[in-house]
CSV table of C-alpha atoms in Angstrom, one decimal:
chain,number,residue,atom,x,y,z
A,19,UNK,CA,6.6,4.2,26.6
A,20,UNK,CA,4.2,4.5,29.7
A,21,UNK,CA,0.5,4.6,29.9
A,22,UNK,CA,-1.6,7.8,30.0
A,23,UNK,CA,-5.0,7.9,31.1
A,24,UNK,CA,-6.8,11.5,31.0
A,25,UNK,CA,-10.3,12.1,32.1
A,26,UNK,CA,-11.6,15.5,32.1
A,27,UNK,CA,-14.9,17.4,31.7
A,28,UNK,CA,-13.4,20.1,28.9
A,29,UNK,CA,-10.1,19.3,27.8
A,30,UNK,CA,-7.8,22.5,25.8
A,31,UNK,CA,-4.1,20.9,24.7
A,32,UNK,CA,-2.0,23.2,23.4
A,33,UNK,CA,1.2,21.5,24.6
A,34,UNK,CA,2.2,17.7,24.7
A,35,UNK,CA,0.8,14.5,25.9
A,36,UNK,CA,3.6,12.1,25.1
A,37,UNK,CA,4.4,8.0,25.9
A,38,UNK,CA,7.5,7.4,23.6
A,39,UNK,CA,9.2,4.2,23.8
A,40,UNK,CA,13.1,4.2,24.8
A,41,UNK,CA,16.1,4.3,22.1
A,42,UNK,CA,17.8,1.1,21.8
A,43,UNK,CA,21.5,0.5,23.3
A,44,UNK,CA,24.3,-0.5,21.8
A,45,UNK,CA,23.0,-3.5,20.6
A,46,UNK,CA,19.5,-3.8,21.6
A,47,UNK,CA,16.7,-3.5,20.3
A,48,UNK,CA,14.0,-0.7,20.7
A,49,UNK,CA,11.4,-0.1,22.9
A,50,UNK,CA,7.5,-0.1,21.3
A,51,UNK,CA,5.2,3.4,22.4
A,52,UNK,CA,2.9,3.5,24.9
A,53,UNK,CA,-0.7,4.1,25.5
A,54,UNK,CA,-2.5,7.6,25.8
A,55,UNK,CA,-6.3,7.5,26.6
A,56,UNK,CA,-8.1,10.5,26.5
A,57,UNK,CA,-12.0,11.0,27.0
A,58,UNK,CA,-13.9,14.0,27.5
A,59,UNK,CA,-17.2,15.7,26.7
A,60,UNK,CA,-15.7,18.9,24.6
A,61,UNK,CA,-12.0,19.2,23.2
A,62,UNK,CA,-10.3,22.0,21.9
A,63,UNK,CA,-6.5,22.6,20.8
A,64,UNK,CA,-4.2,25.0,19.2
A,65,UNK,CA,-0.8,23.1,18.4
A,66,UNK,CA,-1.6,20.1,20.3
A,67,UNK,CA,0.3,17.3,20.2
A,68,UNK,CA,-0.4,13.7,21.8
A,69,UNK,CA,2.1,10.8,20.8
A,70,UNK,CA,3.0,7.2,21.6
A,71,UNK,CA,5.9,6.8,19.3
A,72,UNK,CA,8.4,3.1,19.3
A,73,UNK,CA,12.2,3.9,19.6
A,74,UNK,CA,15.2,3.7,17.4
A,75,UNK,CA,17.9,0.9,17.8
A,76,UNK,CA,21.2,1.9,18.2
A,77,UNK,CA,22.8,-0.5,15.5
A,78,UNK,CA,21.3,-1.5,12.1
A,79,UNK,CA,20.8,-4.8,13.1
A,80,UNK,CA,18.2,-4.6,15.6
A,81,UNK,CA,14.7,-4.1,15.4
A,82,UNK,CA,12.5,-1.0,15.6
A,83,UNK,CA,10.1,-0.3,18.2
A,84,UNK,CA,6.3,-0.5,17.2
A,85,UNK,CA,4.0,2.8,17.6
A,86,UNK,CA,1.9,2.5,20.5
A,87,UNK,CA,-1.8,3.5,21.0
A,88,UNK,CA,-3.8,6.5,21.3
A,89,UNK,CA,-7.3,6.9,21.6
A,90,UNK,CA,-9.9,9.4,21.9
A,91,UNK,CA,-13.1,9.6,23.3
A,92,UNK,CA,-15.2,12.6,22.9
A,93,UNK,CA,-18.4,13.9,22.2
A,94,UNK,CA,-18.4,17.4,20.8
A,95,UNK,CA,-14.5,18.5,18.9
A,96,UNK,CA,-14.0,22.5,18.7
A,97,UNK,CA,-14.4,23.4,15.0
A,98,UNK,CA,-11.0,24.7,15.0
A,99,UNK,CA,-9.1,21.8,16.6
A,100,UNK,CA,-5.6,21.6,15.7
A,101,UNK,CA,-4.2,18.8,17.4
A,102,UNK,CA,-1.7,15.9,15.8
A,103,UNK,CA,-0.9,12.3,17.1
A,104,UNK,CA,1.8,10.4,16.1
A,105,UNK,CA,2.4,7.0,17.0
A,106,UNK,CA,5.3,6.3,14.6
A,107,UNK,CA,7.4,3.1,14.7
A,108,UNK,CA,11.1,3.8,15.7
A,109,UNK,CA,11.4,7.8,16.4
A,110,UNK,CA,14.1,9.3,17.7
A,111,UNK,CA,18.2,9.4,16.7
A,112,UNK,CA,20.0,6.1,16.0
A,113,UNK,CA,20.8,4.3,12.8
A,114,UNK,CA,17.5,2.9,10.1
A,115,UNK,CA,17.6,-0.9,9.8
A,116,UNK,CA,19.1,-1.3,6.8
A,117,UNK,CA,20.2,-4.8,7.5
A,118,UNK,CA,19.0,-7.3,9.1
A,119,UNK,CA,16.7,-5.3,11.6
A,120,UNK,CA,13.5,-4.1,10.7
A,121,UNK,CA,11.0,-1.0,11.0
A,122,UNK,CA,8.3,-2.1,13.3
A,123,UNK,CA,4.7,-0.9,12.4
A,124,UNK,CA,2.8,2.5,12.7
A,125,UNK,CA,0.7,2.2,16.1
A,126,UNK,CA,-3.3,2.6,16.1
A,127,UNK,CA,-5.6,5.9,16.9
A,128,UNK,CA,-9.2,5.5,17.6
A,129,UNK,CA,-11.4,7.6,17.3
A,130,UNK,CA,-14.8,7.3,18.9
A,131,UNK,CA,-16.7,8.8,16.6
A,132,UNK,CA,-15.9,10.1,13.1
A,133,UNK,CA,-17.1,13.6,13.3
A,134,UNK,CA,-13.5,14.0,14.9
A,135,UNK,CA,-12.2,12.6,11.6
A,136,UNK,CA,-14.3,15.6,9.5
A,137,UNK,CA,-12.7,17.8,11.8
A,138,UNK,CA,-9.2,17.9,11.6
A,139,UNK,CA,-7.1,16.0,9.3
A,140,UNK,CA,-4.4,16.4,11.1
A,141,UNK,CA,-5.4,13.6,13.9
A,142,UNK,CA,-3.8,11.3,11.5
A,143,UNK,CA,0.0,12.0,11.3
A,144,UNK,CA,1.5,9.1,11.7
A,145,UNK,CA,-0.4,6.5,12.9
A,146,UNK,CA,-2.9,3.6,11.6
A,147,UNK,CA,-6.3,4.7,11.9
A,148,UNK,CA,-9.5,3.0,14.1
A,149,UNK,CA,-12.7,3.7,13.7
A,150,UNK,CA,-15.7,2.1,15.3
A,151,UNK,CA,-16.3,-1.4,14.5
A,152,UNK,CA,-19.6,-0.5,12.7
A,153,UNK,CA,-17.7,2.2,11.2
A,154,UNK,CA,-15.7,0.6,7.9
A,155,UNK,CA,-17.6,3.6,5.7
A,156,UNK,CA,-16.1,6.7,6.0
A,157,UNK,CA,-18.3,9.3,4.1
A,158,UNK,CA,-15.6,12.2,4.3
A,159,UNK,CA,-16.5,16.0,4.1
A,160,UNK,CA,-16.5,17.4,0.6
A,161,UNK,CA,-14.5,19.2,-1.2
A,162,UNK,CA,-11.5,17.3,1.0
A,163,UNK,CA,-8.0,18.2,1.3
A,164,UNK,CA,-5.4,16.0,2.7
A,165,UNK,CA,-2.9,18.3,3.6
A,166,UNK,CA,0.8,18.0,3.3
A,167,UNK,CA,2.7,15.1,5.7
A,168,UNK,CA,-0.8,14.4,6.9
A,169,UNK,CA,-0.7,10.5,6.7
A,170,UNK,CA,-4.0,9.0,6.8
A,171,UNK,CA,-4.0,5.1,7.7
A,172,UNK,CA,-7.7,3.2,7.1
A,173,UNK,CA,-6.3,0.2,7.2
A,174,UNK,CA,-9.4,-2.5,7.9
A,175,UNK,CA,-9.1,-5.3,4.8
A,176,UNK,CA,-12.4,-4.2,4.0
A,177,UNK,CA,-13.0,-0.6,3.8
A,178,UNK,CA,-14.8,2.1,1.9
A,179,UNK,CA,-13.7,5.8,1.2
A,180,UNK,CA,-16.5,8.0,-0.3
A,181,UNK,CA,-16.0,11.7,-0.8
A,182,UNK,CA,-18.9,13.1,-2.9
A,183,UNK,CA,-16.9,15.9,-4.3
A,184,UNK,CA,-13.3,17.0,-5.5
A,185,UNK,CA,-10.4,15.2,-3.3
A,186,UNK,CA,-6.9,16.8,-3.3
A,187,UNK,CA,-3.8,14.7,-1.9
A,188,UNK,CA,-1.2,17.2,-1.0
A,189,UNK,CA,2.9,17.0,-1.5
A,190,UNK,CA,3.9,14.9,1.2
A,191,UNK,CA,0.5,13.6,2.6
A,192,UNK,CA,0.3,9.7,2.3
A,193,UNK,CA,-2.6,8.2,2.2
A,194,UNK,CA,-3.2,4.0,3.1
A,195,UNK,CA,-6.8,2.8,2.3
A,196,UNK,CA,-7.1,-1.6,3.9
A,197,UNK,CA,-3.4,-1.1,4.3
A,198,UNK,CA,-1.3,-1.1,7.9
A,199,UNK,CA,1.2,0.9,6.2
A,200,UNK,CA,4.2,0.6,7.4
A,201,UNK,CA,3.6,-3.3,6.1
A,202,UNK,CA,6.7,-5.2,6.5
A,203,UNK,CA,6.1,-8.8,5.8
A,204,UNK,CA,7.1,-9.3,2.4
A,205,UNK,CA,4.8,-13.0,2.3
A,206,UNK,CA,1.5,-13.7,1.6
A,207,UNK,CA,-0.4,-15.0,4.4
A,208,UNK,CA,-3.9,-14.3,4.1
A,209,UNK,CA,-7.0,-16.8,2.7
A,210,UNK,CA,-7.8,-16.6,-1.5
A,211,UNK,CA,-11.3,-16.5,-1.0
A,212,UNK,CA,-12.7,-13.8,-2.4
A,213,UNK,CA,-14.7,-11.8,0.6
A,214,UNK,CA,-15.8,-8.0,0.5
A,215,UNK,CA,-13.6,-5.6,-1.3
A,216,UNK,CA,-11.4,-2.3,-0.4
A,217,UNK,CA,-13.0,0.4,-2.2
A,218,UNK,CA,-12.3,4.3,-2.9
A,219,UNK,CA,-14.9,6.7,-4.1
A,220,UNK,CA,-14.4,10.1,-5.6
A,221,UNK,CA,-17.3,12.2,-6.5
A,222,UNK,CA,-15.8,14.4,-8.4
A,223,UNK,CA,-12.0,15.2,-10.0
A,224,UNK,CA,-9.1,13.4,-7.9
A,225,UNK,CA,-5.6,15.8,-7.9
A,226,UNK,CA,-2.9,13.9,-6.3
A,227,UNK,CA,0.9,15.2,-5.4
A,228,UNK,CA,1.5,12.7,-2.5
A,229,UNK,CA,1.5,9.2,-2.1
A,230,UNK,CA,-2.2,7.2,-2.2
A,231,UNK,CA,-1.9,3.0,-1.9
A,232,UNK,CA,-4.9,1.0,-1.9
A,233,UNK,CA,-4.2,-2.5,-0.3
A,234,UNK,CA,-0.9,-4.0,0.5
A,235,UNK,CA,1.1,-7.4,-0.3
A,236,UNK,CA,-0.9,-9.5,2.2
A,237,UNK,CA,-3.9,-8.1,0.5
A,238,UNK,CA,-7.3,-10.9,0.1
A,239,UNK,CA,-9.5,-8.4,-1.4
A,240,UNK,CA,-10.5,-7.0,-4.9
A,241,UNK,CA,-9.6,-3.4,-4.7
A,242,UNK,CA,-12.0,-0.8,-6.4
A,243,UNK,CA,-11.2,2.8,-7.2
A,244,UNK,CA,-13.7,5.0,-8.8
A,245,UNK,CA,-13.3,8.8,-10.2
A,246,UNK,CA,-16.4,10.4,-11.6
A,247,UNK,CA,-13.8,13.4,-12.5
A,248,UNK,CA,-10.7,13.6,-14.0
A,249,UNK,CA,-7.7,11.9,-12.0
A,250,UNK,CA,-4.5,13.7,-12.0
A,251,UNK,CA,-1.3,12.7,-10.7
A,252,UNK,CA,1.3,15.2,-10.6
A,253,UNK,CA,4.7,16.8,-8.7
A,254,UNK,CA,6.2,13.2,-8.0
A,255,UNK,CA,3.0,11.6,-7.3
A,256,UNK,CA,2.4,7.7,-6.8
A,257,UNK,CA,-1.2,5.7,-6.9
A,258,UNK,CA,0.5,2.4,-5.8
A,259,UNK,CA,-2.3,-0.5,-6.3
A,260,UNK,CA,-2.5,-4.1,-5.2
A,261,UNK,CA,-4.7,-6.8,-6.8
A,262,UNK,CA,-6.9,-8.9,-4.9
A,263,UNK,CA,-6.7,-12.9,-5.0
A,264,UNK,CA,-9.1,-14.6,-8.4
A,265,UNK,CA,-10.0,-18.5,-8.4
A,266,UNK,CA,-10.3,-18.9,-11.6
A,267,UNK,CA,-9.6,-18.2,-15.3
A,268,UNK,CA,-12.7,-16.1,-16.0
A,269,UNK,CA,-12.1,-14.4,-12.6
A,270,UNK,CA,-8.5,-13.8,-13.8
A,271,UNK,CA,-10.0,-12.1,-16.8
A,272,UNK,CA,-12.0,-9.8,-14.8
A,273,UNK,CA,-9.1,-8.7,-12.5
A,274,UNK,CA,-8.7,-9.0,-8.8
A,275,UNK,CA,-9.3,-4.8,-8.4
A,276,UNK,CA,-10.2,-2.0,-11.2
A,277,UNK,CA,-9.4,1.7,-11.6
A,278,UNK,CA,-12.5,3.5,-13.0
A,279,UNK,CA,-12.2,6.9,-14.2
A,280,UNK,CA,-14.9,8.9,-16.2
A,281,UNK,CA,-13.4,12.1,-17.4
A,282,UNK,CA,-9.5,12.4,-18.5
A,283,UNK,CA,-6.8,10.9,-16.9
A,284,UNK,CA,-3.1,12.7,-16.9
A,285,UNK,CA,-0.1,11.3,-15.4
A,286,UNK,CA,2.9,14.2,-15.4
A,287,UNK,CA,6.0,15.2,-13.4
A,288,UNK,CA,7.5,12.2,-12.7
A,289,UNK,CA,4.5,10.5,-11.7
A,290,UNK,CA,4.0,6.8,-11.0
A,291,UNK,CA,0.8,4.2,-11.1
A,292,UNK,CA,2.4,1.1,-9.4
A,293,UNK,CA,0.6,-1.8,-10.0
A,294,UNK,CA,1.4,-5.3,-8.1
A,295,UNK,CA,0.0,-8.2,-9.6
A,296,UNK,CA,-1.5,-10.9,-6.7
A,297,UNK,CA,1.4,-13.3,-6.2
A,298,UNK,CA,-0.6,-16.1,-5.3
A,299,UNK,CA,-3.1,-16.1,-8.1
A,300,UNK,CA,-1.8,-13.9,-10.6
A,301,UNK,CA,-4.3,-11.3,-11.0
A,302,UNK,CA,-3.6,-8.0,-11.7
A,303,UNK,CA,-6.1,-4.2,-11.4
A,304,UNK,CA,-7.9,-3.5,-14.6
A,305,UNK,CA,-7.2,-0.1,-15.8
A,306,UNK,CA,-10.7,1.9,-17.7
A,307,UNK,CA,-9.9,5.1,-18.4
A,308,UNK,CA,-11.7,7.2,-21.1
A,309,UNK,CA,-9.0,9.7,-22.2
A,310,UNK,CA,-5.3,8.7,-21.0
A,311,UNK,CA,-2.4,11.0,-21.2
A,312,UNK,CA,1.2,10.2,-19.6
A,313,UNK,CA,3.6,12.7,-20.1
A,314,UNK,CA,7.5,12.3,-20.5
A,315,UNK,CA,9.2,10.8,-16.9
A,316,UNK,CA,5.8,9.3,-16.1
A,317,UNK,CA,4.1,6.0,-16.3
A,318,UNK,CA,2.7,2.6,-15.1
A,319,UNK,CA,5.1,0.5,-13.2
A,320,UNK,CA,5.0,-3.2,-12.5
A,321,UNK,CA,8.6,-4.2,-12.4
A,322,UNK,CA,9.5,-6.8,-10.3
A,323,UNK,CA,5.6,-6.9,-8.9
A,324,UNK,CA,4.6,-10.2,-10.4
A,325,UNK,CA,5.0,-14.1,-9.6
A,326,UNK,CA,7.5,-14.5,-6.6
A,327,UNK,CA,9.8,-16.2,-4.4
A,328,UNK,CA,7.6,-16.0,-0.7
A,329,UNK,CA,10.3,-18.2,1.0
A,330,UNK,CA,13.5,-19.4,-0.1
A,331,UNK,CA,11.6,-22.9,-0.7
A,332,UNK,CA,8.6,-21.7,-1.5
A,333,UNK,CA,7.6,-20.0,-5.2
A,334,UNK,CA,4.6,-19.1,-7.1
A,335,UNK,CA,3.6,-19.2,-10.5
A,336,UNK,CA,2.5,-21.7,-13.6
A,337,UNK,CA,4.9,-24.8,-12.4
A,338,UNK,CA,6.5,-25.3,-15.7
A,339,UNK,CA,7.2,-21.7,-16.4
A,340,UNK,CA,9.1,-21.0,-13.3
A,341,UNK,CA,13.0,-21.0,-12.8
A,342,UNK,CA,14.1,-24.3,-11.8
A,343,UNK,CA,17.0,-25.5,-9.1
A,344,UNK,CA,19.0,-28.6,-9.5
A,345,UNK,CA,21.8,-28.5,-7.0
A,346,UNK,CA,23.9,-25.6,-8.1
A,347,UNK,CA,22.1,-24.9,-11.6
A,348,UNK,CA,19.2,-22.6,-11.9
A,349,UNK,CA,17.3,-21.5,-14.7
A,350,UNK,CA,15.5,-19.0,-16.2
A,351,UNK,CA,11.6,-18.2,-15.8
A,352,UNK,CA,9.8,-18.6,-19.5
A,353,UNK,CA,6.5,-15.7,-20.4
A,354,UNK,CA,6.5,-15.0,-23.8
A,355,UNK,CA,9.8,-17.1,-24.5
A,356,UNK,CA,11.5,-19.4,-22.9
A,357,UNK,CA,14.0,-19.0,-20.0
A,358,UNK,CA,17.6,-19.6,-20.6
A,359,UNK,CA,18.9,-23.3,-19.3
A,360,UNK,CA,20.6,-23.3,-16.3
A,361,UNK,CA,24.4,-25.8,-15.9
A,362,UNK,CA,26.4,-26.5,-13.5
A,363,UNK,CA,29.6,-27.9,-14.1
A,364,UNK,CA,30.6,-31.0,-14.5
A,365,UNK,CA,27.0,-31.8,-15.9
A,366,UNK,CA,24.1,-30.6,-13.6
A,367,UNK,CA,21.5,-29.3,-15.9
A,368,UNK,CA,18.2,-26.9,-14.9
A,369,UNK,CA,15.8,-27.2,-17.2
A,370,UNK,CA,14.3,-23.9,-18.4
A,371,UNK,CA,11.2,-22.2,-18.0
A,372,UNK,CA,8.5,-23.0,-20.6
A,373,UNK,CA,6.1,-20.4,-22.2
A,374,UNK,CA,2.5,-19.7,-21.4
A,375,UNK,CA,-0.4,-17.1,-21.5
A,376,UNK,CA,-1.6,-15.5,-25.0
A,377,UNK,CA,-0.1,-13.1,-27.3
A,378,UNK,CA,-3.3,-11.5,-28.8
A,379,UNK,CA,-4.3,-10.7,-24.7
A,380,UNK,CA,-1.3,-11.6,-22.6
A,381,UNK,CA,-3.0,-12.1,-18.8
A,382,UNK,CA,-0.4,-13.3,-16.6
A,383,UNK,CA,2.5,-11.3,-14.7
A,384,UNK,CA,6.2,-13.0,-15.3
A,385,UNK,CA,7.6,-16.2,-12.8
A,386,UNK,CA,10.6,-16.0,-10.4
A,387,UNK,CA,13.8,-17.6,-12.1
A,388,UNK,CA,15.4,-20.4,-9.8
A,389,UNK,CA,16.9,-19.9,-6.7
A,390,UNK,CA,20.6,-19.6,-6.8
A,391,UNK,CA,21.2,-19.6,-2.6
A,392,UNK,CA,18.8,-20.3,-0.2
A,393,UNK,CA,19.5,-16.9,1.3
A,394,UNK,CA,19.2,-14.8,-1.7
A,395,UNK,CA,15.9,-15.7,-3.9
A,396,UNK,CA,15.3,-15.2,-7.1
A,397,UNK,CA,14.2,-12.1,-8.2
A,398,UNK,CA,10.0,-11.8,-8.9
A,399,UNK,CA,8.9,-11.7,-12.6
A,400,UNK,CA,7.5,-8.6,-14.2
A,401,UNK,CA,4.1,-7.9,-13.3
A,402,UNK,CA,0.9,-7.4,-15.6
A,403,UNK,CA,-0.4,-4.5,-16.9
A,404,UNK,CA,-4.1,-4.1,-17.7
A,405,UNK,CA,-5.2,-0.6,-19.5
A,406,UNK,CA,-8.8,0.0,-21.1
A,407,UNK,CA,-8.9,3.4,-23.0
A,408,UNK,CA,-10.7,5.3,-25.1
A,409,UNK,CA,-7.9,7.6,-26.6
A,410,UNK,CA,-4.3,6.9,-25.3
A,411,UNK,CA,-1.1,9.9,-25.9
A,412,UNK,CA,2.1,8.0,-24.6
A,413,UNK,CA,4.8,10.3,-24.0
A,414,UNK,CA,6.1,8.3,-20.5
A,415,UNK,CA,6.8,4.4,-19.6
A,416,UNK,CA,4.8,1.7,-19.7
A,417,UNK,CA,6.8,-1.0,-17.8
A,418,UNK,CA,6.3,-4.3,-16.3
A,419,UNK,CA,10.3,-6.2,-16.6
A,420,UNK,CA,11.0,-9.1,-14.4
A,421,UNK,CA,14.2,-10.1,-13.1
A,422,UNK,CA,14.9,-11.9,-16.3
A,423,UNK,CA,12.9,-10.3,-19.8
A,424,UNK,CA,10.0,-8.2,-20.1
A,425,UNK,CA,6.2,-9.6,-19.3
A,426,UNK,CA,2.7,-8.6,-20.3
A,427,UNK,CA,1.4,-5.2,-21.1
A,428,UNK,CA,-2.4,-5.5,-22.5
């Protein structure tokens, strides 16, 4: 897409500022989405739209364009401002890239001041959101109401979200908090150390029908959620969680993030806590909850969200408990038993994957088995789930299977 630069005493848009990037042809790949640069002293819209969105490739194969950027500079918003930007990564007709090609990422809007944020919501549809540098506290209006397909992107690695009162997620809003959404680089990459922390804070009760996710899988710091309230999560809801690196064994104990939540906590209508263990260092969110109800067709899920293949040479987890690859045999990741012995005829032999951790408080998410092709890693181990309650009715799923057996649930 092109570049749009708009200055202008008193701006009203009630139609379209737009700097899409081009679709992709036949088998190339998409282009990204522009730029659109707005600054003014006052700004008002009814139905505005201003978007910077990357193109779609014509064949599965090929890559996505990226979102572009949009900023806005401006002193005094109308109350009433109803404008959206999008800067969405690979809009438009054409086939997803369900192969080989990938989505690219959401694109950036910045905001010069956050008042615009308090103001309308709705700037955040669809793209990752920047605030001032000295801005990584965002002290949002109370009660707050994210409304539905809103998508709110805060994704600095160390960011805090305070609402002093009741929070509602809507059907269909999503909500990233030190996330870029959108994250598709399925490796670790970041530093352990242990530096500031992502952190969510709700005043009061917390009602959630969309999608919330604190952190991402390239995440380096503890992650903190705290509900003075009750915490609901209902209609199809997901609080999807990752755990910060630990150093340590008595850091591992303590958790690389934790959930607080003071009054009653009720997970219903197919409603899901995912919870991804760090697959570096193994730690996993702790879970304090006074009283804990999941209801039939919902639960905690960590399947598949522990120890893992990052390349396809390349594994983490305790070294003997880990799927082992000798030639063409590959065996079995050990937990709580042993993994199965892996053979390869006429007499290639894997050994298996030896136990660890501790039955009376299991710790540790489950190991990757060994790799069977270099092109096709193992699958991850089960990750680990950690869940401090007062009073607990279990009606739902608790689950945390690997590729191989279950791992820990504590």
């Amino acid at each position: 897409g092109g570049a749009i630069r708009i200055e202008a005493g008193q701006a009203v848009l009630n139609g379209t500022v737009s700097a899409n990037g081009a679709l992709g042809r036949d088998y190339g790949g998409a282009g990204s989405g522009g730029s659109v640069w707005l600054t003014c002293a006052s700004l008002a819209a009814t139905g505005g739209v201003i978007q910077a969105n990357g193109g779609r490739p014509n064949d599965p194969n090929s890559g996505h364009g990226g979102g572009g950027r949009i900023a806005i500079h401006c002193a005094s918003p109308d109350a009433n401002l109803q404008l959206r930007c999008y800067a969405y990564p690979g809009i438009g007709t054409g086939l997803p890239g369900t192969e080989q090609g990938t989505y690219g990422q959401m694109g950036t809007l910045y905001l010069s001041d956050v008042s615009l944020l308090n103001v309308s919501l709705g700037l955040c549809s669809g793209v990752r959101l920047a605030l001032p540098v000295i801005t990584n506290h965002w002290i949002a209006p109370s009660p707050l109401v994210i409304p539905s397909n809103t998508w709110v992107v805060l994704s600095e690695s160390n960011f805090t979200f305070e609402a002093a009162g009741d929070v509602t997620v809507a059907k269909g809003a999503k909500v990233w908090i030190g996330s870029t959404g959108f994250d598709t680089e399925p490796v670790y990459s970041g530093n352990p150390g242990v530096t500031n922390e992502i952190r969510m804070i709700v005043g009061g009760s917390f009602w959630n029908e969309g999608t919330v996710t604190l952190a991402g899988l390239t995440n380096t710091r503890p992650v903190f959620m705290e509900v003075d309230g009750a915490l609901t999560l209902t209609n199809g809801a997901r609080l999807v969680v990752f755990a910060g690196p630990t150093n340590d064994w008595r850091s591992l104990l303590d958790g690389g993030g934790r959930i607080t939540v003071l009054g009653d906590t009720l997970l219903t209508g197919n409603s899901w806590i995912w919870v991804y263990t760090h697959q570096v260092s193994g730690s996993t969110v702790v879970f304090d909850m006074t009283n804990l109800t999941v209801a039939a067709g919902a639960g905690f899920n960590a399947d598949e969200k522990g120890y893992s293949w990052i390349s396809t040479t390349v594994q983490y987890g305790p070294t003997n408990t880990v799927g082992q690859t000798v030639g063409y045999a590959v065996s079995g990741a050990g937990h709580g038993g042993k993994g199965g012995v892996g053979y390869q005829a006429p007499a290639t032999v894997a050994a298996e994957g030896t136990t660890n951790d501790f039955a009376l408080a299991p710790l540790m998410p489950g190991t990757p088995g060994g790799n069977g092709h270099p092109d096709s890693p193992a699958r991850p181990g089960g990750g680990a789930l950690r869940i401090h309650a007062a009073a607990v009715r279990l009606d739902g799923t608790l689950t945390a299977n690997g590729g191989g057996p279950p791992t820990s649930t504590y």
